[in-house]
Coordinates of C-alpha atoms and ligand atoms in Angstrom, one line a residue:
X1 CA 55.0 20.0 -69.6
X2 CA 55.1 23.1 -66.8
X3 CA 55.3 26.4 -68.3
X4 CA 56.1 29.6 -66.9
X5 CA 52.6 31.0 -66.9
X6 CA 52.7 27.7 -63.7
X7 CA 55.4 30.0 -61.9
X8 CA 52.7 32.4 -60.2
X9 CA 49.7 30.3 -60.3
X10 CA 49.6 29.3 -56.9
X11 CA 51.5 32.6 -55.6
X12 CA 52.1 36.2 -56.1
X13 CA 55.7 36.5 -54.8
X14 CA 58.3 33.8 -54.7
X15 CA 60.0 33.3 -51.3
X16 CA 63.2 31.4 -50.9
X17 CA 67.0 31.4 -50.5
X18 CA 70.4 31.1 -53.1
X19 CA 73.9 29.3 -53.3
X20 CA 76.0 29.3 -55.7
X21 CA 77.8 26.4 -57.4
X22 CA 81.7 26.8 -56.0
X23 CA 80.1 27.9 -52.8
X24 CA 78.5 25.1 -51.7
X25 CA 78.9 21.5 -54.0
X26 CA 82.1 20.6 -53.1
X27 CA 83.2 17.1 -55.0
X28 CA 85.4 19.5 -57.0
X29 CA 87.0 16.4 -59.2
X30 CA 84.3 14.0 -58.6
X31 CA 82.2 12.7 -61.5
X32 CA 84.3 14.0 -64.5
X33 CA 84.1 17.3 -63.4
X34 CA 86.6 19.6 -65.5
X35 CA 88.9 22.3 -62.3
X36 CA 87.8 25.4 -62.6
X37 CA 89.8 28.4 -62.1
X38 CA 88.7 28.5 -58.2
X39 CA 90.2 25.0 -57.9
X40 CA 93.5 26.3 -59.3
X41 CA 93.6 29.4 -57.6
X42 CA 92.5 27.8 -54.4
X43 CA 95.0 25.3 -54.2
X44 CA 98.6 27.1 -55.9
X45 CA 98.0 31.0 -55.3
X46 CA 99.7 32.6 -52.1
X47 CA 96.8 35.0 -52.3
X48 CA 94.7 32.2 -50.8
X49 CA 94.6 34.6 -47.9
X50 CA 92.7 32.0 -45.3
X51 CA 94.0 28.9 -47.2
X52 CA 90.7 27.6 -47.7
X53 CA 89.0 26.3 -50.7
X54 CA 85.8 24.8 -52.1
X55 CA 87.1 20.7 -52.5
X56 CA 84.1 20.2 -50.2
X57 CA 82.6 23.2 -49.5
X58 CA 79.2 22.8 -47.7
X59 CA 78.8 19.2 -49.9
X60 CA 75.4 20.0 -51.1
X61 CA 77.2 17.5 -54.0
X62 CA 75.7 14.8 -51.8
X63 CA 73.2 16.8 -49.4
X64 CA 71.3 18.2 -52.2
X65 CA 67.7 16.6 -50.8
X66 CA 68.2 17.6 -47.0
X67 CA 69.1 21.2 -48.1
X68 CA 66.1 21.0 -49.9
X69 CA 63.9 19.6 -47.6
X70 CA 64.5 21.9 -45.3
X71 CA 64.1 24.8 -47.6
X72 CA 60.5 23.3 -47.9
X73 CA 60.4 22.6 -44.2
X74 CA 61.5 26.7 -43.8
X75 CA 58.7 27.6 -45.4
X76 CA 60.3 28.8 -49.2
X77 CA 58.7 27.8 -52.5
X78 CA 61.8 28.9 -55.0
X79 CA 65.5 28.0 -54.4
X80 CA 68.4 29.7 -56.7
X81 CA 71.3 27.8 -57.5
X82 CA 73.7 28.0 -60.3
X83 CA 75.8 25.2 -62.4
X84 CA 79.0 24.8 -62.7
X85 CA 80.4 24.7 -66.2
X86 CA 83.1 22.6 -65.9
X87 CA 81.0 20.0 -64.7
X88 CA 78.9 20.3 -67.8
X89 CA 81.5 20.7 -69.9
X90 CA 84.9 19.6 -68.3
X91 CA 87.1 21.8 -70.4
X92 CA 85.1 24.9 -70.9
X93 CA 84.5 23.8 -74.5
X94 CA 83.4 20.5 -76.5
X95 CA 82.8 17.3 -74.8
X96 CA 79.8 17.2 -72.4
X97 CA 79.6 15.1 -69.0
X98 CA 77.1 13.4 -68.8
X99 CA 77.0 12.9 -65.2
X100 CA 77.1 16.7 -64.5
X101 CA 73.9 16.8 -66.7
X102 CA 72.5 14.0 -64.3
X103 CA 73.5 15.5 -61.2
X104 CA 71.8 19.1 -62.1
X105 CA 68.7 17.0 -63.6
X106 CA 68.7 15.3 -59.7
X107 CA 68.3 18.4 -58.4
X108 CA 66.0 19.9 -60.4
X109 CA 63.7 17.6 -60.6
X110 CA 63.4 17.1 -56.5
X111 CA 62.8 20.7 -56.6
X112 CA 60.1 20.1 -58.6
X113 CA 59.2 16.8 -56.3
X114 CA 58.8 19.3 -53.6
X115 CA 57.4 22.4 -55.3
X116 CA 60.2 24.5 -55.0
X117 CA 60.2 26.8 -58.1
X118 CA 64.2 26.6 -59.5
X119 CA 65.6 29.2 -60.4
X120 CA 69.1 28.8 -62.7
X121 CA 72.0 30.6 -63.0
X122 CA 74.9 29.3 -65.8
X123 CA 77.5 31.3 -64.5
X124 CA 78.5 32.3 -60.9
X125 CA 82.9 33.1 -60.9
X126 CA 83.4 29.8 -61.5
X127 CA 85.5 29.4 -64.7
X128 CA 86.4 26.5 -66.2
X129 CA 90.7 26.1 -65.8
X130 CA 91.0 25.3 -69.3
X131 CA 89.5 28.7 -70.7
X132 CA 90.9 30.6 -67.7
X133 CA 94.9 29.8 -69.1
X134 CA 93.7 30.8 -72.3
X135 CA 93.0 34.3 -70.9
X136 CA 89.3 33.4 -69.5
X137 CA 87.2 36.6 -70.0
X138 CA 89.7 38.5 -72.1
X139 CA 90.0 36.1 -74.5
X140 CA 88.0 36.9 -77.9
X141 CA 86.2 33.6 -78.2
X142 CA 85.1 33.5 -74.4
X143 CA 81.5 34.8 -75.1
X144 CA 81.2 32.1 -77.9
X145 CA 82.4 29.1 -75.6
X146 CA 79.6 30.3 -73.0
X147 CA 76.9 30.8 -75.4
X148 CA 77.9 26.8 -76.6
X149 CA 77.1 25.8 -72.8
X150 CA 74.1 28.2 -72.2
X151 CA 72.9 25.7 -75.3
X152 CA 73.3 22.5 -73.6
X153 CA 71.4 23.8 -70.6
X154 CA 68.6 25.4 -71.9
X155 CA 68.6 22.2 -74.2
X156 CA 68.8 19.4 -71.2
X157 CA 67.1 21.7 -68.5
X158 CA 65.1 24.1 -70.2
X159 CA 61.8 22.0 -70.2
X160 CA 61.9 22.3 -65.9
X161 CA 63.7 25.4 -65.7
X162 CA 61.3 28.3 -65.8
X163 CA 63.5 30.9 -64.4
X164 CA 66.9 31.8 -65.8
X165 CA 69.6 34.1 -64.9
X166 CA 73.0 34.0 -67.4
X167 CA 75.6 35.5 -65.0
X168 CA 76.0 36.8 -61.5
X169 CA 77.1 40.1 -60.9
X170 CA 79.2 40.9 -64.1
X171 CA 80.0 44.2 -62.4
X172 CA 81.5 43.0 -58.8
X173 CA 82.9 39.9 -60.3
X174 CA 85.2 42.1 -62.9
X175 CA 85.8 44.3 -60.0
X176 CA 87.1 41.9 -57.9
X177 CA 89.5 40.6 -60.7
X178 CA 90.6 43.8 -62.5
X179 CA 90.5 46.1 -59.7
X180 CA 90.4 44.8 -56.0
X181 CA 92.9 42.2 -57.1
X182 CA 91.2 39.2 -54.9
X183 CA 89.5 36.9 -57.1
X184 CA 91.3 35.0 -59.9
X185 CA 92.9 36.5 -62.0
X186 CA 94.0 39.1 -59.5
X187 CA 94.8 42.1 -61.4
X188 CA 95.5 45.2 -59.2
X189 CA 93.5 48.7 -60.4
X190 CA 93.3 47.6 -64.1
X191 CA 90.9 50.3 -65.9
X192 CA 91.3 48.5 -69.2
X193 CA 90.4 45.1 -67.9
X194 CA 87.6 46.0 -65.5
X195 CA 85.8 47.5 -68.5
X196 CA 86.6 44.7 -71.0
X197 CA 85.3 42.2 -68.8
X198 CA 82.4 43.9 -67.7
X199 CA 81.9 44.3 -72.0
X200 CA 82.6 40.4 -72.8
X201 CA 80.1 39.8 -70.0
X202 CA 77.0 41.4 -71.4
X203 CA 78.4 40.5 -74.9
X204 CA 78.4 36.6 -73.8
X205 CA 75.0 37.1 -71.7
X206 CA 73.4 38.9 -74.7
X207 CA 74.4 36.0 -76.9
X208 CA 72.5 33.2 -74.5
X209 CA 69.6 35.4 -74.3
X210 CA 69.4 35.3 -78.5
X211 CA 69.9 31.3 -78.5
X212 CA 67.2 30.8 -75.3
X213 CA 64.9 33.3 -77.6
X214 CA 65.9 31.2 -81.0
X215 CA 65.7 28.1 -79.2
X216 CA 62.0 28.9 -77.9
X217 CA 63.2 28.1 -74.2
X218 CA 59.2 28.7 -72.3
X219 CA 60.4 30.9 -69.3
X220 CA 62.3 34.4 -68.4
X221 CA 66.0 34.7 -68.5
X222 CA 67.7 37.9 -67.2
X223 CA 71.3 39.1 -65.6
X224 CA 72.0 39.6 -62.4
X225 CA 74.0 42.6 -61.1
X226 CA 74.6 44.1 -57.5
X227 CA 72.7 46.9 -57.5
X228 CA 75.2 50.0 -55.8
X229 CA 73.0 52.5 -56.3
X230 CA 75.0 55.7 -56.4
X231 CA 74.4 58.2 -53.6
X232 CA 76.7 61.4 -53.2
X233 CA 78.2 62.5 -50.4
X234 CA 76.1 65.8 -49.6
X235 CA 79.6 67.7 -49.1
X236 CA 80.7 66.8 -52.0
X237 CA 81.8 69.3 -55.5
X238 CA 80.2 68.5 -58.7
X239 CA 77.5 66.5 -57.8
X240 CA 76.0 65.9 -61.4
X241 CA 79.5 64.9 -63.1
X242 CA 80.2 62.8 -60.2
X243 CA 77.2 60.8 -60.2
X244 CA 77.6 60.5 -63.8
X245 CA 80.9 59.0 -63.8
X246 CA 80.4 56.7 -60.5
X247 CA 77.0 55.2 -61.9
X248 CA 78.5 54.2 -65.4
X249 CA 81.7 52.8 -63.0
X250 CA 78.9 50.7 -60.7
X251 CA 76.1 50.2 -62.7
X252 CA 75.7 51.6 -66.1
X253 CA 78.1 48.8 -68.2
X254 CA 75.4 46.3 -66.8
X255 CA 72.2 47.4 -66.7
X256 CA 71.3 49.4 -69.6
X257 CA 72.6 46.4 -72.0
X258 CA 70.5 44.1 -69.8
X259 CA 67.3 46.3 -70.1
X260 CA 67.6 48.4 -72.7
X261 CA 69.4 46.4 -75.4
X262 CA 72.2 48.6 -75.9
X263 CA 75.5 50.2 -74.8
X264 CA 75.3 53.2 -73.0
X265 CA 75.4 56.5 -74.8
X266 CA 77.6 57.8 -72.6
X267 CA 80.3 54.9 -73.9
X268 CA 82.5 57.1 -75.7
X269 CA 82.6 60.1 -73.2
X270 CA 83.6 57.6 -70.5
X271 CA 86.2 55.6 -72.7
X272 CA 88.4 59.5 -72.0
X273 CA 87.0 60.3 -68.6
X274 CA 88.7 56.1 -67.9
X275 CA 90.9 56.5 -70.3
X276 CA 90.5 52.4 -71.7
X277 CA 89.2 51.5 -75.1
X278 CA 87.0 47.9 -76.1
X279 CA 88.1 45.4 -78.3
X280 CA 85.0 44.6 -80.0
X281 CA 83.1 43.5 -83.7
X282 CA 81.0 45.2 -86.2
X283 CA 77.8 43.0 -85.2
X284 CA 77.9 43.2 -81.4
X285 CA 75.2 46.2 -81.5
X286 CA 73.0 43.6 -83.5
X287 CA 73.4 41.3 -80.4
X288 CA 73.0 43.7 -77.9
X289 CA 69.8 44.9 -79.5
X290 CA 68.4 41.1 -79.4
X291 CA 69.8 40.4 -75.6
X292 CA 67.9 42.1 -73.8
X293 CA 66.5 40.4 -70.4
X294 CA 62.6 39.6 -69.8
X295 CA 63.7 40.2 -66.2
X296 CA 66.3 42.0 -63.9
X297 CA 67.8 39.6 -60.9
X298 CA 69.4 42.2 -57.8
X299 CA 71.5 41.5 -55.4
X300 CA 71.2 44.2 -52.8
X301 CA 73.8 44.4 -49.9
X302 CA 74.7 47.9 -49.8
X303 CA 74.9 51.3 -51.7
X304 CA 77.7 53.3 -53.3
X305 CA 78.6 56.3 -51.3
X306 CA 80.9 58.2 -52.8
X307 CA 82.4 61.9 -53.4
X308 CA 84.6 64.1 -55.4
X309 CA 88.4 63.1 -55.7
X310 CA 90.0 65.0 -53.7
X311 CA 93.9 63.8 -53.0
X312 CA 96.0 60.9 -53.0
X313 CA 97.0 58.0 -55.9
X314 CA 94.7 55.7 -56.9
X315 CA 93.6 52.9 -54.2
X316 CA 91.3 50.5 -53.4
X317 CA 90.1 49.8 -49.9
X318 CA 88.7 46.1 -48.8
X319 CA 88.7 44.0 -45.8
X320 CA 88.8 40.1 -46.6
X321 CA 90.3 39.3 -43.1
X322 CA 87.0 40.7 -41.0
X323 CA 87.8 41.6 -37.3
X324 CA 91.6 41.0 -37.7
X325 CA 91.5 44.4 -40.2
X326 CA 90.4 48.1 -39.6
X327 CA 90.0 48.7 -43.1
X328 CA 86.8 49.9 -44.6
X329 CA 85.4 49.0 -47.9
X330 CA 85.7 51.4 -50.6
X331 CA 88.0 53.0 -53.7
X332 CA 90.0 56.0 -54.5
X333 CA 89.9 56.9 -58.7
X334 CA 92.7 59.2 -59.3
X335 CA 91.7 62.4 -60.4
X336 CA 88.1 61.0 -60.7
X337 CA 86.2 60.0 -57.6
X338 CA 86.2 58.6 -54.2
X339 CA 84.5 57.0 -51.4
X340 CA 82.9 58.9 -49.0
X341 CA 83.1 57.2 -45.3
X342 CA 79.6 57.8 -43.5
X343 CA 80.7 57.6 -39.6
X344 CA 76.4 57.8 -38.9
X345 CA 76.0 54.1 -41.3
X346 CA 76.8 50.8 -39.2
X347 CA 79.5 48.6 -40.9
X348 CA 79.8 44.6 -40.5
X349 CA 82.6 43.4 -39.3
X350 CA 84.4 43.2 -43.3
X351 CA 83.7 47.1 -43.8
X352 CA 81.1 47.0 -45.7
X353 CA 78.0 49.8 -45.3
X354 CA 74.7 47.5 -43.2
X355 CA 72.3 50.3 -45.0
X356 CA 68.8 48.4 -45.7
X357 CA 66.9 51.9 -46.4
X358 CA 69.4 51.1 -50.1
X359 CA 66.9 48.6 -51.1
X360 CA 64.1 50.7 -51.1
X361 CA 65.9 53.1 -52.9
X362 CA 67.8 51.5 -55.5
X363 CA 64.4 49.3 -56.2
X364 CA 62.9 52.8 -57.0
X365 CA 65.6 54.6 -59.3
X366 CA 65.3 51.5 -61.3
X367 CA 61.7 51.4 -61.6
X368 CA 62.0 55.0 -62.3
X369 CA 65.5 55.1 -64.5
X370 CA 64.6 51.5 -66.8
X371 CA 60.8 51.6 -67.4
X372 CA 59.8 49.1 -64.4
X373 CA 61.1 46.1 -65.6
X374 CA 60.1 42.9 -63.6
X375 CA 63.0 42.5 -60.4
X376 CA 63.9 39.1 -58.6
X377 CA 66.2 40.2 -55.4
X378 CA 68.3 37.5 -56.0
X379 CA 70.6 38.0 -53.0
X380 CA 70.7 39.6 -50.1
X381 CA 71.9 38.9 -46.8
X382 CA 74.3 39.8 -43.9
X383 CA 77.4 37.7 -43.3
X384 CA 78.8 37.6 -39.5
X385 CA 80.9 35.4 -37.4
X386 CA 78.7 33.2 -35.4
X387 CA 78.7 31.1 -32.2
X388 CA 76.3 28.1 -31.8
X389 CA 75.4 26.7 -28.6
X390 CA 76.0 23.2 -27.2
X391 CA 73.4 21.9 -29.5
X392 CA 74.9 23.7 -32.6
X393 CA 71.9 26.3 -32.4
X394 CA 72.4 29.5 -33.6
X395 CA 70.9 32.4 -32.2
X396 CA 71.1 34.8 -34.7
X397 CA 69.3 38.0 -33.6
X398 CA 71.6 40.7 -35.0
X399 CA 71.0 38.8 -38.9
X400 CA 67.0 38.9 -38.0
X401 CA 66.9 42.9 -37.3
X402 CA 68.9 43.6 -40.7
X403 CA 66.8 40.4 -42.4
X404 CA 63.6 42.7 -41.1
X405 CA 64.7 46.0 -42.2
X406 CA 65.7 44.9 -45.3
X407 CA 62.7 43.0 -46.3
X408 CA 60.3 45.7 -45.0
X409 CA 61.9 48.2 -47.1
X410 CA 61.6 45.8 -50.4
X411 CA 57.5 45.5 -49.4
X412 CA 57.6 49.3 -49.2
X413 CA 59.2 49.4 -52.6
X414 CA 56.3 46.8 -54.2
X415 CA 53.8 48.7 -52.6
X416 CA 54.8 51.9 -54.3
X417 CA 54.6 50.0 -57.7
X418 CA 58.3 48.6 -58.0
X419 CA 57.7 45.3 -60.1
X420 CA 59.6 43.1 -57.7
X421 CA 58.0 39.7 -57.5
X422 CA 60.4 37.7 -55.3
X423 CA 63.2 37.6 -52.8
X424 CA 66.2 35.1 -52.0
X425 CA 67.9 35.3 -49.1
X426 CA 71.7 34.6 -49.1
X427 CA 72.6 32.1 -48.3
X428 CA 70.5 28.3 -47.8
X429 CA 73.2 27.4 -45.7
X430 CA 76.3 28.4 -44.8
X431 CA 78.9 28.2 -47.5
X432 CA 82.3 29.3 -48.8
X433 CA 82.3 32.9 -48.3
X434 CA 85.3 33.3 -51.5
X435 CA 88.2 34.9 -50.2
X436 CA 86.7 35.5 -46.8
X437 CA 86.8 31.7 -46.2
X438 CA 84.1 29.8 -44.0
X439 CA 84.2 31.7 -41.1
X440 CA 81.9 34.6 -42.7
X441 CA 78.7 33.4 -42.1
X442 CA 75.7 34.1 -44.2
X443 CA 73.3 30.7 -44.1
X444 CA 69.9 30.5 -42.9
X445 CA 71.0 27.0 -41.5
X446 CA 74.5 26.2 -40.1
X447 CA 76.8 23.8 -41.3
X448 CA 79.1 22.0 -38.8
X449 CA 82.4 22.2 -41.1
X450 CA 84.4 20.1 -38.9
X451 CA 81.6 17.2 -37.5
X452 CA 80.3 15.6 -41.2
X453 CA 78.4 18.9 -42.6
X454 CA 75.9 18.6 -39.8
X455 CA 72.9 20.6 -41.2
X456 CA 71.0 23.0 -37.8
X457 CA 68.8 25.5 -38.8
X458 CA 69.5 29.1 -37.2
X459 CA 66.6 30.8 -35.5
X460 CA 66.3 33.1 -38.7
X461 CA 65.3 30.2 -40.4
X462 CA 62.6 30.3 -38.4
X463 CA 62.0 33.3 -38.5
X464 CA 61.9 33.6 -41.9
X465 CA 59.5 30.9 -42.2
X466 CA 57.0 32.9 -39.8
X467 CA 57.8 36.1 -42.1
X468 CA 56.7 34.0 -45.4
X469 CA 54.0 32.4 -43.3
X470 CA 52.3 35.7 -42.2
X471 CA 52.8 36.9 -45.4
X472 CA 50.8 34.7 -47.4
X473 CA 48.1 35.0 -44.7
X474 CA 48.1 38.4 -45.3
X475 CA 47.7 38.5 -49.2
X476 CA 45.1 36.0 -49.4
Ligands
BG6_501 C1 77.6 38.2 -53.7 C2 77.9 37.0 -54.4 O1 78.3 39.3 -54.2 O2 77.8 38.3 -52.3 C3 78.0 35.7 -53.5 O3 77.1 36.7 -55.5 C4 78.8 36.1 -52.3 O4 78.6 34.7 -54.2 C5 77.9 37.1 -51.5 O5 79.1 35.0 -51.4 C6 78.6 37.6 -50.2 O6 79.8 38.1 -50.5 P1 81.1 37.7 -49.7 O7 82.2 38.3 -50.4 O8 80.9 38.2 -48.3 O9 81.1 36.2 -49.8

């Protein structure tokens, strides 16, 4: 049986790339899969800005051994994926499919076929419908029903499956819902929810990581959250109180459950700075205390810049329609804080900061803030609107400069004794981008939507594979 002590035998750092369930399967009702709230949202909600959706998405469903072939022709020895729980359990809750457990078992095991180390995550947005209309993450008995599937995998994969990650991003994925208003459920600036969510999250994830402990699973499990460090505005008043209040907005909620077992202590001081309040039980802090992660999973894109509040009502800022909108990423808190606009940083095309100096630095204040826990960059990557040639090449030279910087500044972080021991670029391929639709291009290999999800690598695949190539060379 392989054991996680096989994981590093043959390498010091893992090298590969990530989708993510929704993104990229497609065969939405196939095989007794259960809908999941994407499906639903997707297909009825006028806020389907681009009127996409993820029926077929990049139909790795049926691709999965070319995509991974030629993650092993690129080069990469690890590949992150999650599953979808509704194809596991159709209706969130209770009756297993079998053939979701086969399909999952497929791709595992040609992973293993073709020594590519997989690396799992349960839950990536993708909610079963079922436990969405019963109020999803709000609902009281949502972090039971997710423990109950976290079971059945770590039961049916957890003699492959080495590497584990419970939930992507709890942080931005509770933004996006409560506060940005773009992802299913779409609630607009909700405080109360935000928090909740963000709390059932880690409550939910803290649970799984007692059953995979009880249950003797051999490998690491860990959370993965999208590290926005916190950076102030030089200009800005109260520095201190600011950062304070921003980091437990971004970051706090997340990471000192995941790697110190616990709620922050600043909880209760927050709960009247907020103004919310959590619905919770008497033995959560017992759950807490045993949930903590063997392993911290990062998704690095971009930083937090932010300021003092200084006018104005309460807004958020975001840009799902690209070049057809002007407006900047970013968030106004009433009375609390804001976003700071740095005209010197380069933006993408969506709003958002291109900043790869952030993953040195956020790689650092977590080494230096949570004890030097053991990081996976689980994502990172840099979406753009792309143009292929007759052939369906891609010449992607502006992803390959950020790819560089960005990758450079995580080496510079290992060799000043951050504990990061692999990188996965986002994406495999190119996928569903969520709300941003197709369009928003993040994969390492292009997909021809429209002529039978042709499958052409980009020339940063290539260049990747010379990156991990030299790399190797180097550290033997
Ligand atoms: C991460 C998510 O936040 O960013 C991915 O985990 C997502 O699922 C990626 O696709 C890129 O974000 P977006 O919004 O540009 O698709």
């Amino acid at each position: 049986m392989r054991k996680y002590s096989d994981v590093f035998s043959d390498t010091d750092f893992l090298w590969g790339s990530a989708t993510a369930a929704y993104q990229c399967e497609g065969a939405w009702n196939e095989d007794g899969k259960g809908e999941g709230e994407w499906d639903y949202f997707n297909h009825h909600s006028v806020l389907n800005i681009h009127n996409e959706d993820g029926d077929e998405a990049s139909d790795f469903y049926h691709r999965y051994k070319e995509d991974i072939d030629l993650m092993v022709e690129g080069g990469q020895n690890t590949y992150r994926f999650s599953i979808s729980w509704a194809r596991i359990l159709p209706n969130g809750t209770g009756e297993i499919n079998q053939k979701g457990i086969d399909f999952y078992n497929n791709v595992i095991n040609y992973c293993l076929e073709k020594n590519v180390e997989p690396n799992v995550t349960l839950f990536h947005y993708d909610l079963p419908l079922k436990l969405a209309a019963q109020g999803g993450w709000l609902n009281n008995k949502i972090t039971d029903y997710f423990d109950e599937y976290a079971k059945v995998c770590f039961k049916e994969f957890g003699d492959r499956v080495k590497i584990w990650a419970t939930i992507n991003e709890p942080r931005y994925y509770s933004y996006c819902s409560n506060i940005v208003g773009n992802y299913p459920p779409n609630r607009y600036a909700d405080i109360q929810s935000y928090f909740q969510y963000q709390y059932n999250l880690m409550l939910a994830s803290a649970k799984a990581v007692n059953s995979f402990k009880q249950m003797k699973v051999d490998g690491i499990i860990g959370i993965v959250h999208d590290n926005g460090s916190v950076e102030i505005d030089p200009t800005a008043e109260n520095q201190e109180e600011i950062f304070k209040i921003a980091d437990f907005f971004y970051n706090r909620m997340i990471l000192v459950p995941a790697l110190e077992g616990k709620l922050p202590d600043e909880l209760e001081e927050m709960k009247k700075t907020f103004n919310f309040m959590i619905y919770h039980s008497d033995n959560d802090a017992e759950i807490f205390s045993k949930g903590k992660g063997d392993y911290l999973g990062l998704n690095l894109y971009n930083r937090q810049y932010v300021k003092h509040w200084e006018n104005g009502e309460t807004e958020i800022f975001h840009n799902n329609k690209g070049a057809d909108s002007m407006s900047l990423e970013g968030i106004r808190l009433k009375g609390l804080f804001e976003s700071s606009f740095d005209k010197e940083v380069r933006r993408n095309k969506w709003g958002r900061e291109i900043n790869p100096r952030v993953m040195h630095t956020a790689l650092l204040e977590i080494k230096e803030r949570y004890g030097n826990p053991l990081i996976l960059i689980a994502e990172n990557g840099h979406g753009i609107y792309e143009t292929p040639d007759e052939n369906g090449y891609v010449e992607d030279d502006e992803r390959i400069e950020i790819f560089n910087e960005f990758l450079e500044y995580m080496l510079k972080a290992k060799a000043d004794g951050v504990n990061v021991k692999g990188y996965y670029h986002w994406a495999t391929m190119d996928l569903y981008s969520w709300i941003n639709g197709y369009e928003k291009r993040y994969g390492l290999v292009r997909v021809d939507f429209k002529n039978d999800f042709k499958r052409i690598p980009k020339k940063s695949y290539y260049w990747y594979k010379d990156f991990i190539n030299n790399y190797s060379k180097n550290t033997k």
